[in-house]
Amino acid sequence: MGSKYTKRYTEEFKRDAIALVDSSGKTVTAVARELGISSESLRGWYRRAKADRSEGAPGELSSAEREELKRLRRENREQQQTIEILKKATAFFVKENDR
């Protein structure tokens, strides 16, 4: 069973691990084993770094694009909530006016 604790790695460690994969010619799994980290973690960092360098798979978002998408989705959700409130207020005042 997995640990309840998730280890956090610094950005510097991640950059160094990615650079090691690029420069060593070893597989992601081999480098991860040497560093004592999960190969899936390193694979994710490596994939994200490639996307940030525009070397990723077609349609893969860079970190900046992912952050912008997250911000836009949050904004959209807030605006939808505002619209719903305004619709309810409008309906309330229309009823009040009819009295």
PDB file of C-alpha atoms in Angstrom:
ATOM      1  CA  MET A   1       0.000   0.000   0.000  1.00  0.00           C
ATOM      2  CA  GLY A   2       1.232   3.526  -0.786  1.00  0.00           C
ATOM      3  CA  SER A   3       2.488   6.019   1.715  1.00  0.00           C
ATOM      4  CA  LYS A   4       0.221   8.763   3.031  1.00  0.00           C
ATOM      5  CA  TYR A   5       3.171  11.111   2.626  1.00  0.00           C
ATOM      6  CA  THR A   6       4.023  12.564  -0.776  1.00  0.00           C
ATOM      7  CA  LYS A   7       7.611  13.684  -1.112  1.00  0.00           C
ATOM      8  CA  ARG A   8       8.087  17.154  -2.583  1.00  0.00           C
ATOM      9  CA  TYR A   9      11.088  17.948  -4.725  1.00  0.00           C
ATOM     10  CA  THR A  10      12.553  21.378  -5.349  1.00  0.00           C
ATOM     11  CA  GLU A  11      12.416  22.933  -8.805  1.00  0.00           C
ATOM     12  CA  GLU A  12      16.221  22.833  -8.874  1.00  0.00           C
ATOM     13  CA  PHE A  13      16.214  19.069  -8.217  1.00  0.00           C
ATOM     14  CA  LYS A  14      13.650  18.550 -10.984  1.00  0.00           C
ATOM     15  CA  ARG A  15      15.697  20.648 -13.445  1.00  0.00           C
ATOM     16  CA  ASP A  16      18.854  18.716 -12.578  1.00  0.00           C
ATOM     17  CA  ALA A  17      17.096  15.362 -12.991  1.00  0.00           C
ATOM     18  CA  ILE A  18      15.707  16.420 -16.390  1.00  0.00           C
ATOM     19  CA  ALA A  19      19.143  17.649 -17.473  1.00  0.00           C
ATOM     20  CA  LEU A  20      20.617  14.308 -16.417  1.00  0.00           C
ATOM     21  CA  VAL A  21      18.131  12.453 -18.628  1.00  0.00           C
ATOM     22  CA  ASP A  22      18.973  14.756 -21.559  1.00  0.00           C
ATOM     23  CA  SER A  23      22.752  14.586 -21.142  1.00  0.00           C
ATOM     24  CA  SER A  24      23.324  10.987 -20.033  1.00  0.00           C
ATOM     25  CA  GLY A  25      21.594   9.163 -22.868  1.00  0.00           C
ATOM     26  CA  LYS A  26      20.022   6.885 -20.256  1.00  0.00           C
ATOM     27  CA  THR A  27      16.340   6.124 -20.054  1.00  0.00           C
ATOM     28  CA  VAL A  28      14.066   8.009 -17.700  1.00  0.00           C
ATOM     29  CA  THR A  29      13.596   4.813 -15.694  1.00  0.00           C
ATOM     30  CA  ALA A  30      17.367   4.285 -15.301  1.00  0.00           C
ATOM     31  CA  VAL A  31      17.956   7.875 -14.165  1.00  0.00           C
ATOM     32  CA  ALA A  32      15.012   7.695 -11.756  1.00  0.00           C
ATOM     33  CA  ARG A  33      16.402   4.493 -10.259  1.00  0.00           C
ATOM     34  CA  GLU A  34      19.831   6.134  -9.796  1.00  0.00           C
ATOM     35  CA  LEU A  35      18.252   9.143  -8.074  1.00  0.00           C
ATOM     36  CA  GLY A  36      15.938   7.012  -5.953  1.00  0.00           C
ATOM     37  CA  ILE A  37      12.751   8.614  -7.216  1.00  0.00           C
ATOM     38  CA  SER A  38       9.635   7.349  -8.941  1.00  0.00           C
ATOM     39  CA  SER A  39      10.087   6.863 -12.664  1.00  0.00           C
ATOM     40  CA  GLU A  40       6.539   8.171 -13.195  1.00  0.00           C
ATOM     41  CA  SER A  41       7.406  11.413 -11.396  1.00  0.00           C
ATOM     42  CA  LEU A  42      10.517  11.938 -13.498  1.00  0.00           C
ATOM     43  CA  ARG A  43       8.643  10.989 -16.672  1.00  0.00           C
ATOM     44  CA  GLY A  44       6.006  13.631 -15.885  1.00  0.00           C
ATOM     45  CA  TRP A  45       8.631  16.308 -15.185  1.00  0.00           C
ATOM     46  CA  TYR A  46      10.467  15.385 -18.383  1.00  0.00           C
ATOM     47  CA  ARG A  47       7.284  15.475 -20.501  1.00  0.00           C
ATOM     48  CA  ARG A  48       6.331  18.871 -19.042  1.00  0.00           C
ATOM     49  CA  ALA A  49       9.847  20.248 -19.685  1.00  0.00           C
ATOM     50  CA  LYS A  50       9.701  19.069 -23.292  1.00  0.00           C
ATOM     51  CA  ALA A  51       6.304  20.751 -23.725  1.00  0.00           C
ATOM     52  CA  ASP A  52       7.708  23.990 -22.268  1.00  0.00           C
ATOM     53  CA  ARG A  53      10.518  23.827 -24.844  1.00  0.00           C
ATOM     54  CA  SER A  54       7.917  23.226 -27.600  1.00  0.00           C
ATOM     55  CA  GLU A  55       9.265  19.706 -28.115  1.00  0.00           C
ATOM     56  CA  GLY A  56       6.263  17.904 -26.690  1.00  0.00           C
ATOM     57  CA  ALA A  57       3.501  15.983 -28.376  1.00  0.00           C
ATOM     58  CA  PRO A  58       1.228  17.960 -30.701  1.00  0.00           C
ATOM     59  CA  GLY A  59      -1.451  19.751 -28.703  1.00  0.00           C
ATOM     60  CA  GLU A  60       0.374  19.353 -25.389  1.00  0.00           C
ATOM     61  CA  LEU A  61       0.153  22.503 -23.279  1.00  0.00           C
ATOM     62  CA  SER A  62       3.162  24.284 -21.843  1.00  0.00           C
ATOM     63  CA  SER A  63       3.207  25.197 -18.149  1.00  0.00           C
ATOM     64  CA  ALA A  64       2.309  28.813 -18.977  1.00  0.00           C
ATOM     65  CA  GLU A  65      -0.616  27.692 -21.128  1.00  0.00           C
ATOM     66  CA  ARG A  66      -1.776  25.284 -18.430  1.00  0.00           C
ATOM     67  CA  GLU A  67      -1.718  28.085 -15.827  1.00  0.00           C
ATOM     68  CA  GLU A  68      -3.593  30.429 -18.164  1.00  0.00           C
ATOM     69  CA  LEU A  69      -6.220  27.764 -18.835  1.00  0.00           C
ATOM     70  CA  LYS A  70      -6.654  27.216 -15.091  1.00  0.00           C
ATOM     71  CA  ARG A  71      -7.044  30.992 -14.551  1.00  0.00           C
ATOM     72  CA  LEU A  72      -9.546  31.320 -17.400  1.00  0.00           C
ATOM     73  CA  ARG A  73     -11.616  28.389 -16.141  1.00  0.00           C
ATOM     74  CA  ARG A  74     -11.724  29.941 -12.657  1.00  0.00           C
ATOM     75  CA  GLU A  75     -12.773  33.297 -14.150  1.00  0.00           C
ATOM     76  CA  ASN A  76     -15.422  31.607 -16.263  1.00  0.00           C
ATOM     77  CA  ARG A  77     -16.830  29.779 -13.222  1.00  0.00           C
ATOM     78  CA  GLU A  78     -17.002  33.041 -11.240  1.00  0.00           C
ATOM     79  CA  GLN A  79     -18.734  34.816 -14.112  1.00  0.00           C
ATOM     80  CA  GLN A  80     -21.263  31.997 -14.469  1.00  0.00           C
ATOM     81  CA  GLN A  81     -22.060  32.309 -10.756  1.00  0.00           C
ATOM     82  CA  THR A  82     -22.482  36.076 -11.141  1.00  0.00           C
ATOM     83  CA  ILE A  83     -24.826  35.550 -14.093  1.00  0.00           C
ATOM     84  CA  GLU A  84     -26.933  33.095 -12.076  1.00  0.00           C
ATOM     85  CA  ILE A  85     -27.208  35.577  -9.191  1.00  0.00           C
ATOM     86  CA  LEU A  86     -28.214  38.365 -11.564  1.00  0.00           C
ATOM     87  CA  LYS A  87     -30.858  36.151 -13.200  1.00  0.00           C
ATOM     88  CA  LYS A  88     -32.363  35.367  -9.799  1.00  0.00           C
ATOM     89  CA  ALA A  89     -32.287  39.028  -8.781  1.00  0.00           C
ATOM     90  CA  THR A  90     -33.952  40.032 -12.041  1.00  0.00           C
ATOM     91  CA  ALA A  91     -36.697  37.444 -11.550  1.00  0.00           C
ATOM     92  CA  PHE A  92     -37.216  38.658  -7.976  1.00  0.00           C
ATOM     93  CA  PHE A  93     -37.552  42.299  -9.007  1.00  0.00           C
ATOM     94  CA  VAL A  94     -39.869  41.462 -11.904  1.00  0.00           C
ATOM     95  CA  LYS A  95     -42.185  39.688  -9.405  1.00  0.00           C
ATOM     96  CA  GLU A  96     -42.001  42.679  -7.040  1.00  0.00           C
ATOM     97  CA  ASN A  97     -42.860  45.054  -9.879  1.00  0.00           C
ATOM     98  CA  ASP A  98     -45.918  43.007 -10.844  1.00  0.00           C
ATOM     99  CA  ARG A  99     -47.466  43.406  -7.393  1.00  0.00           C
TER     100      ARG A  99
END
